[in-house]
CSV table of C-alpha atoms and ligand atoms in Angstrom, one decimal:
chain,number,residue,atom,x,y,z
A,1,MET,CA,-2.1,13.6,-11.2
A,2,ARG,CA,0.4,13.7,-8.3
A,3,VAL,CA,1.3,10.6,-6.4
A,4,VAL,CA,3.4,10.4,-3.2
A,5,VAL,CA,4.6,7.2,-1.7
A,6,LEU,CA,4.2,8.0,2.0
A,7,GLY,CA,5.3,4.6,3.2
A,8,SER,CA,6.9,2.0,1.0
A,9,ALA,CA,7.4,-0.9,3.5
A,10,ALA,CA,5.1,-3.7,4.4
A,11,GLY,CA,3.6,-4.4,7.8
A,12,GLY,CA,6.3,-3.9,10.5
A,13,GLY,CA,8.2,-1.3,8.5
A,14,LEU,CA,12.0,-1.1,8.2
A,15,PRO,CA,13.5,-1.6,10.6
A,16,GLN,CA,10.8,-3.5,12.4
A,17,TRP,CA,10.7,-2.7,16.1
A,18,ASN,CA,11.8,-6.2,17.2
A,19,CYS,CA,13.8,-7.4,14.3
A,20,ARG,CA,17.6,-8.0,13.9
A,21,CYS,CA,17.5,-9.5,10.4
A,22,PRO,CA,20.3,-8.2,8.2
A,23,ASN,CA,18.1,-5.6,6.5
A,24,CYS,CA,16.7,-4.3,9.8
A,25,THR,CA,20.1,-4.1,11.3
A,26,LEU,CA,21.5,-2.2,8.3
A,27,ALA,CA,18.6,0.2,8.4
A,28,ARG,CA,19.7,1.0,11.9
A,29,THR,CA,23.4,1.1,11.4
A,30,GLU,CA,24.0,2.0,7.7
A,31,PRO,CA,20.9,3.8,6.4
A,32,ALA,CA,22.7,4.7,3.2
A,33,ARG,CA,22.8,1.0,2.4
A,34,VAL,CA,19.3,0.1,3.5
A,35,ARG,CA,17.0,3.2,3.7
A,36,PRO,CA,14.5,3.0,6.6
A,37,ARG,CA,11.0,2.9,5.4
A,38,THR,CA,7.6,3.4,7.0
A,39,GLN,CA,4.5,1.2,6.4
A,40,SER,CA,2.3,1.0,3.4
A,41,SER,CA,0.5,4.2,2.3
A,42,ILE,CA,0.2,6.6,-0.7
A,43,ALA,CA,-1.4,9.9,-1.3
A,44,VAL,CA,-2.9,11.0,-4.6
A,45,SER,CA,-4.0,14.4,-5.8
A,46,ALA,CA,-5.4,15.9,-9.0
A,47,ASP,CA,-4.5,19.5,-8.2
A,48,GLY,CA,-1.7,19.3,-5.6
A,49,ASP,CA,-3.9,20.9,-2.9
A,50,ASP,CA,-6.5,18.3,-1.9
A,51,TRP,CA,-5.3,14.7,-1.3
A,52,LEU,CA,-6.7,11.2,-1.2
A,53,LEU,CA,-4.9,9.0,1.3
A,54,ILE,CA,-4.9,5.4,0.3
A,55,ASN,CA,-4.4,3.2,3.3
A,56,ALA,CA,-3.8,4.6,6.7
A,57,SER,CA,-0.6,3.1,8.2
A,58,PRO,CA,0.4,3.0,11.8
A,59,ASP,CA,3.2,5.4,10.8
A,60,ILE,CA,0.8,8.0,9.4
A,61,ARG,CA,1.7,10.7,12.0
A,62,GLN,CA,5.3,10.6,10.9
A,63,GLN,CA,4.4,10.4,7.2
A,64,LEU,CA,2.2,13.5,7.4
A,65,PHE,CA,5.0,15.3,9.3
A,66,ASP,CA,7.6,14.3,6.7
A,67,ASN,CA,5.6,15.5,3.7
A,68,PRO,CA,4.9,19.3,3.8
A,69,SER,CA,2.1,19.0,1.2
A,70,MET,CA,0.2,17.0,3.9
A,71,HIS,CA,0.5,19.8,6.5
A,72,PRO,CA,-2.5,21.9,7.7
A,73,ARG,CA,-2.4,25.2,5.8
A,74,GLU,CA,-5.4,27.3,6.7
A,75,GLY,CA,-7.3,28.4,9.8
A,76,LEU,CA,-6.6,26.8,13.2
A,77,ARG,CA,-7.5,23.2,12.2
A,78,HIS,CA,-7.2,21.9,8.6
A,79,SER,CA,-6.0,18.9,6.6
A,80,PRO,CA,-5.3,18.6,2.9
A,81,ILE,CA,-6.5,15.0,3.3
A,82,ARG,CA,-10.1,15.1,2.2
A,83,SER,CA,-10.7,11.4,1.7
A,84,VAL,CA,-9.3,8.1,2.8
A,85,LEU,CA,-9.6,4.8,0.9
A,86,LEU,CA,-8.7,1.3,2.2
A,87,THR,CA,-7.6,-1.5,-0.1
A,88,ASN,CA,-7.7,-4.2,2.6
A,89,GLY,CA,-8.2,-4.4,6.4
A,90,ASP,CA,-4.6,-5.3,7.3
A,91,VAL,CA,-3.2,-3.6,10.4
A,92,ASP,CA,-0.6,-1.8,8.3
A,93,HIS,CA,-3.5,-0.3,6.3
A,94,VAL,CA,-6.1,0.6,9.0
A,95,ALA,CA,-4.3,1.3,12.3
A,96,GLY,CA,-3.5,4.8,11.1
A,97,LEU,CA,-7.2,5.6,11.1
A,98,LEU,CA,-6.9,6.0,14.9
A,99,THR,CA,-4.5,8.9,14.4
A,100,LEU,CA,-7.0,10.7,12.1
A,101,ARG,CA,-9.3,11.5,15.1
A,102,GLU,CA,-9.4,15.0,16.5
A,103,GLY,CA,-12.6,16.1,14.8
A,104,GLN,CA,-11.2,16.5,11.3
A,105,PRO,CA,-13.9,15.9,8.7
A,106,PHE,CA,-13.1,13.5,5.8
A,107,THR,CA,-14.8,10.7,3.9
A,108,LEU,CA,-13.7,7.1,4.4
A,109,TYR,CA,-14.2,4.8,1.4
A,110,ALA,CA,-13.9,1.0,1.3
A,111,THR,CA,-15.7,-2.0,0.1
A,112,SER,CA,-18.4,-3.5,2.4
A,113,GLY,CA,-16.1,-6.4,3.2
A,114,ILE,CA,-13.4,-4.1,4.5
A,115,LEU,CA,-15.6,-1.4,6.0
A,116,GLU,CA,-17.5,-4.0,8.0
A,117,SER,CA,-14.4,-5.1,9.8
A,118,VAL,CA,-13.7,-1.4,10.7
A,119,ASN,CA,-17.3,-0.8,11.7
A,120,ALA,CA,-17.3,-3.9,13.9
A,121,ASN,CA,-14.4,-2.5,15.9
A,122,ARG,CA,-15.5,0.2,18.3
A,123,VAL,CA,-12.1,1.7,18.7
A,124,PHE,CA,-12.5,3.2,15.3
A,125,ASP,CA,-15.5,5.2,16.6
A,126,VAL,CA,-12.8,7.8,17.5
A,127,MET,CA,-13.6,8.8,13.9
A,128,ALA,CA,-16.8,10.3,15.2
A,129,GLU,CA,-20.1,9.8,13.4
A,130,GLY,CA,-21.1,13.1,11.8
A,131,VAL,CA,-17.5,14.1,11.4
A,132,VAL,CA,-16.1,11.3,9.4
A,133,VAL,CA,-18.5,9.9,6.8
A,134,ARG,CA,-18.0,6.2,5.9
A,135,LYS,CA,-19.0,5.2,2.4
A,136,THR,CA,-19.3,1.7,1.0
A,137,ILE,CA,-18.0,1.3,-2.5
A,138,GLY,CA,-19.1,-1.6,-4.7
A,139,LEU,CA,-16.5,-3.3,-6.9
A,140,GLY,CA,-16.5,-1.9,-10.4
A,141,SER,CA,-18.5,1.3,-9.6
A,142,SER,CA,-16.6,4.6,-10.1
A,143,PHE,CA,-16.6,7.3,-7.5
A,144,GLU,CA,-15.0,10.7,-7.1
A,145,PRO,CA,-13.2,11.0,-3.7
A,146,LEU,CA,-11.9,14.4,-4.8
A,147,PRO,CA,-13.0,16.7,-7.6
A,148,GLY,CA,-11.3,15.7,-10.8
A,149,LEU,CA,-10.1,12.3,-9.5
A,150,THR,CA,-12.0,9.1,-10.3
A,151,VAL,CA,-11.5,5.8,-8.6
A,152,THR,CA,-12.7,2.3,-9.5
A,153,LEU,CA,-12.1,-0.7,-7.2
A,154,PHE,CA,-11.5,-4.2,-8.4
A,155,ALA,CA,-10.9,-7.5,-6.6
A,156,VAL,CA,-7.5,-9.1,-6.8
A,157,PRO,CA,-6.4,-12.5,-5.6
A,158,GLY,CA,-5.9,-12.2,-1.8
A,159,LYS,CA,-7.1,-13.3,1.6
A,160,VAL,CA,-8.7,-11.9,4.7
A,161,PRO,CA,-6.6,-9.8,7.0
A,162,LEU,CA,-4.2,-11.7,9.3
A,163,TRP,CA,-6.1,-10.6,12.4
A,164,LEU,CA,-9.4,-12.0,11.0
A,165,GLU,CA,-8.0,-15.4,9.9
A,166,GLY,CA,-9.9,-18.4,11.2
A,167,ALA,CA,-8.8,-22.0,11.3
A,168,GLN,CA,-9.2,-22.4,7.5
A,169,VAL,CA,-7.8,-19.6,5.3
A,170,GLU,CA,-8.7,-19.3,1.7
A,171,ILE,CA,-5.8,-17.8,-0.3
A,172,GLY,CA,-6.1,-16.4,-3.7
A,173,ALA,CA,-9.9,-15.8,-3.6
A,174,GLU,CA,-11.0,-12.7,-5.5
A,175,THR,CA,-13.3,-11.0,-3.1
A,176,GLU,CA,-14.0,-7.6,-1.6
A,177,THR,CA,-11.4,-8.1,1.1
A,178,THR,CA,-8.4,-7.4,-1.1
A,179,VAL,CA,-8.8,-4.8,-3.8
A,180,GLY,CA,-6.8,-2.8,-6.3
A,181,ALA,CA,-7.6,0.8,-7.1
A,182,MET,CA,-7.7,2.3,-10.6
A,183,ILE,CA,-7.2,6.0,-10.2
A,184,GLU,CA,-7.8,8.4,-13.1
A,185,ALA,CA,-7.2,12.2,-13.4
A,186,GLY,CA,-6.5,14.5,-16.3
A,187,GLY,CA,-6.6,11.5,-18.7
A,188,LYS,CA,-3.9,9.6,-16.8
A,189,ARG,CA,-4.3,6.3,-15.1
A,190,LEU,CA,-2.6,4.8,-12.0
A,191,ALA,CA,-3.2,1.3,-10.7
A,192,TYR,CA,-2.4,0.8,-7.0
A,193,ILE,CA,-2.3,-2.8,-5.9
A,194,PRO,CA,-0.3,-3.1,-2.6
A,195,GLY,CA,-1.5,-6.7,-1.9
A,196,CYS,CA,-2.0,-9.4,-4.5
A,197,ALA,CA,-1.5,-13.1,-4.2
A,198,GLN,CA,-1.3,-13.9,-7.9
A,199,VAL,CA,-1.0,-12.3,-11.3
A,200,ASN,CA,-3.7,-13.7,-13.6
A,201,ASP,CA,-5.2,-12.8,-17.0
A,202,ASP,CA,-8.0,-10.6,-15.4
A,203,LEU,CA,-5.4,-8.5,-13.7
A,204,ARG,CA,-3.2,-8.2,-16.8
A,205,ARG,CA,-6.2,-7.1,-18.8
A,206,ARG,CA,-7.3,-4.6,-16.2
A,207,ILE,CA,-4.0,-2.8,-15.9
A,208,ALA,CA,-2.9,-2.9,-19.5
A,209,GLY,CA,-2.1,0.7,-20.7
A,210,VAL,CA,-1.8,2.4,-17.3
A,211,ASP,CA,0.6,5.2,-16.9
A,212,ALA,CA,1.9,3.8,-13.7
A,213,LEU,CA,1.5,0.7,-11.6
A,214,LEU,CA,2.3,0.6,-7.9
A,215,PHE,CA,2.4,-3.1,-7.1
A,216,ASP,CA,2.9,-5.6,-4.2
A,217,GLY,CA,6.6,-6.0,-3.6
A,218,THR,CA,6.4,-7.8,-0.3
A,219,VAL,CA,8.8,-10.7,-1.2
A,220,LEU,CA,11.5,-11.3,-3.8
A,221,TYR,CA,11.0,-15.1,-3.6
A,222,ASP,CA,8.1,-17.0,-2.1
A,223,ASP,CA,10.4,-18.3,0.7
A,224,ASP,CA,12.1,-15.0,1.6
A,225,MET,CA,10.9,-15.1,5.3
A,226,ILE,CA,12.1,-18.7,5.6
A,227,ARG,CA,15.5,-18.0,4.0
A,228,ALA,CA,15.9,-15.0,6.4
A,229,GLY,CA,15.1,-17.3,9.3
A,230,VAL,CA,12.5,-15.0,10.7
A,231,GLY,CA,9.4,-17.2,10.1
A,232,THR,CA,7.8,-20.1,8.4
A,233,LYS,CA,5.3,-18.4,6.1
A,234,THR,CA,5.6,-18.2,2.4
A,235,GLY,CA,4.6,-15.2,0.4
A,236,TRP,CA,1.6,-17.2,-0.9
A,237,ARG,CA,0.4,-17.9,2.7
A,238,MET,CA,0.6,-14.2,3.4
A,239,GLY,CA,-1.4,-13.4,0.2
A,240,HIS,CA,1.6,-11.9,-1.6
A,241,VAL,CA,2.9,-12.9,-5.1
A,242,PRO,CA,6.7,-12.9,-5.3
A,243,MET,CA,8.7,-10.6,-7.6
A,244,ARG,CA,10.8,-13.5,-8.9
A,245,GLY,CA,10.6,-17.3,-9.1
A,246,GLU,CA,7.7,-19.4,-10.1
A,247,ASN,CA,4.7,-17.2,-11.1
A,248,GLY,CA,6.8,-14.1,-10.2
A,249,ALA,CA,5.2,-10.8,-10.9
A,250,ILE,CA,8.1,-9.4,-12.9
A,251,ASP,CA,7.7,-12.1,-15.6
A,252,ALA,CA,4.0,-12.3,-15.3
A,253,LEU,CA,3.7,-8.6,-16.1
A,254,ALA,CA,6.5,-8.4,-18.6
A,255,GLY,CA,4.3,-8.4,-21.6
A,256,VAL,CA,1.8,-5.9,-20.3
A,257,GLU,CA,2.0,-2.3,-21.5
A,258,ILE,CA,2.7,-0.2,-18.3
A,259,GLY,CA,4.2,3.3,-18.2
A,260,ARG,CA,6.1,3.1,-14.9
A,261,ARG,CA,6.5,0.0,-12.7
A,262,VAL,CA,7.0,0.5,-9.0
A,263,PHE,CA,7.2,-2.0,-6.2
A,264,VAL,CA,5.6,-0.8,-2.9
A,265,HIS,CA,4.6,-2.7,0.3
A,266,ILE,CA,8.1,-4.2,0.5
A,267,ASN,CA,8.8,-6.5,3.5
A,268,ASN,CA,11.8,-5.8,5.6
A,269,THR,CA,13.3,-9.2,4.7
A,270,ASN,CA,13.3,-8.5,0.9
A,271,PRO,CA,16.9,-8.4,-0.5
A,272,VAL,CA,16.0,-5.7,-3.0
A,273,LEU,CA,16.0,-3.2,-0.2
A,274,VAL,CA,19.8,-3.3,-0.1
A,275,GLU,CA,21.1,-0.4,-2.4
A,276,GLU,CA,23.6,-1.7,-4.9
A,277,SER,CA,22.7,-5.4,-4.3
A,278,PRO,CA,22.5,-7.8,-7.2
A,279,GLU,CA,18.9,-8.3,-6.4
A,280,ARG,CA,18.2,-4.6,-6.7
A,281,ALA,CA,20.1,-4.4,-9.9
A,282,ASP,CA,18.1,-7.3,-11.3
A,283,VAL,CA,14.6,-5.8,-10.6
A,284,GLU,CA,15.8,-2.5,-12.0
A,285,ALA,CA,17.1,-4.1,-15.1
A,286,ALA,CA,13.7,-5.6,-15.5
A,287,GLY,CA,12.2,-2.1,-15.6
A,288,TRP,CA,11.0,-1.8,-12.0
A,289,THR,CA,11.6,0.9,-9.4
A,290,VAL,CA,11.9,-0.1,-5.7
A,291,ALA,CA,9.9,2.6,-3.9
A,292,HIS,CA,11.3,4.6,-1.0
A,293,ASP,CA,9.4,6.9,1.3
A,294,GLY,CA,8.8,10.2,-0.4
A,295,LEU,CA,9.0,8.9,-3.9
A,296,SER,CA,6.7,11.1,-6.0
A,297,LEU,CA,5.3,10.6,-9.5
A,298,GLU,CA,3.8,13.2,-11.7
A,299,LEU,CA,1.4,11.6,-14.3
B,301,MLT,C1,0.3,-8.3,5.1
B,301,MLT,O1,0.4,-7.5,4.2
B,301,MLT,O2,0.5,-9.5,4.9
B,301,MLT,C2,-0.2,-7.9,6.4
B,301,MLT,O3,0.1,-6.5,6.6
B,301,MLT,C3,0.4,-8.7,7.5
B,301,MLT,C4,0.2,-8.1,8.9
B,301,MLT,O4,-1.0,-7.8,9.2
B,301,MLT,O5,1.1,-7.9,9.6
B,302,MN,MN1,0.4,-5.5,4.6
B,303,ZN,ZN1,13.9,-7.5,9.8
């Protein structure tokens, strides 16, 4: 199985268009110290030819341009992306669907909870009926988005997308709106969980023994955004478990057998984004890789 991290940042990317926080500033002025990153997406393949895109970020056009294995390679119109899977309905995971117009056939997979919010929004009809097939996938049932690649979706603690939040928001519920994907090919297993509010026993059991885990690295501490002075929201309020601190993912997953541990969906305020920072050294010493765009894994 081949895995390419197309975009390793959370919503907004790095630098974020309107942000002058220290990380966003360094990403503009000293990209060797803070590498710019595009928004959350990966691609997975069993054979290196046909690819499953997981989450369609607003930066998808740039991401496909930057990765030659995603370029069209036959006839006049073609794409190696045969299928697209969504793990939640956040803007950073669905807005790129608008770029996948132009009459290119593929299959779009998501749970009913996620697909309903796409279906309810007519702008997504640019993925024309009869060209793009939308398939609802139930939790726990396996499907084959590409020959030789099997995917199973499971609920993780999360919340509804920000743009669908009402007056009351339930955080940490395990529903169809925030899911993880277990991807299997050639006897190898990858767990992809870019959004997760909490690590619990269910999650630990489910991912035990995977060859690689790509996991929610939005915030280092629950109060990153507050410390950075850019907002009042905690990681918890955004539906994201911190790497460190109380209930941090690094400790919560320390006893679980996992081949390769990689943080993805990293918010631009996260101090681990600074190369050679003590925070980066700390998570690496704990066995984690901080993903950058273009990081690829061979499982
Ligand atoms: C998130 O992951 O919390 C969302 O992407 C936030 C957003 O929609 O900007
Ligand atoms: Mn997000
Ligand atoms: Zn910033």
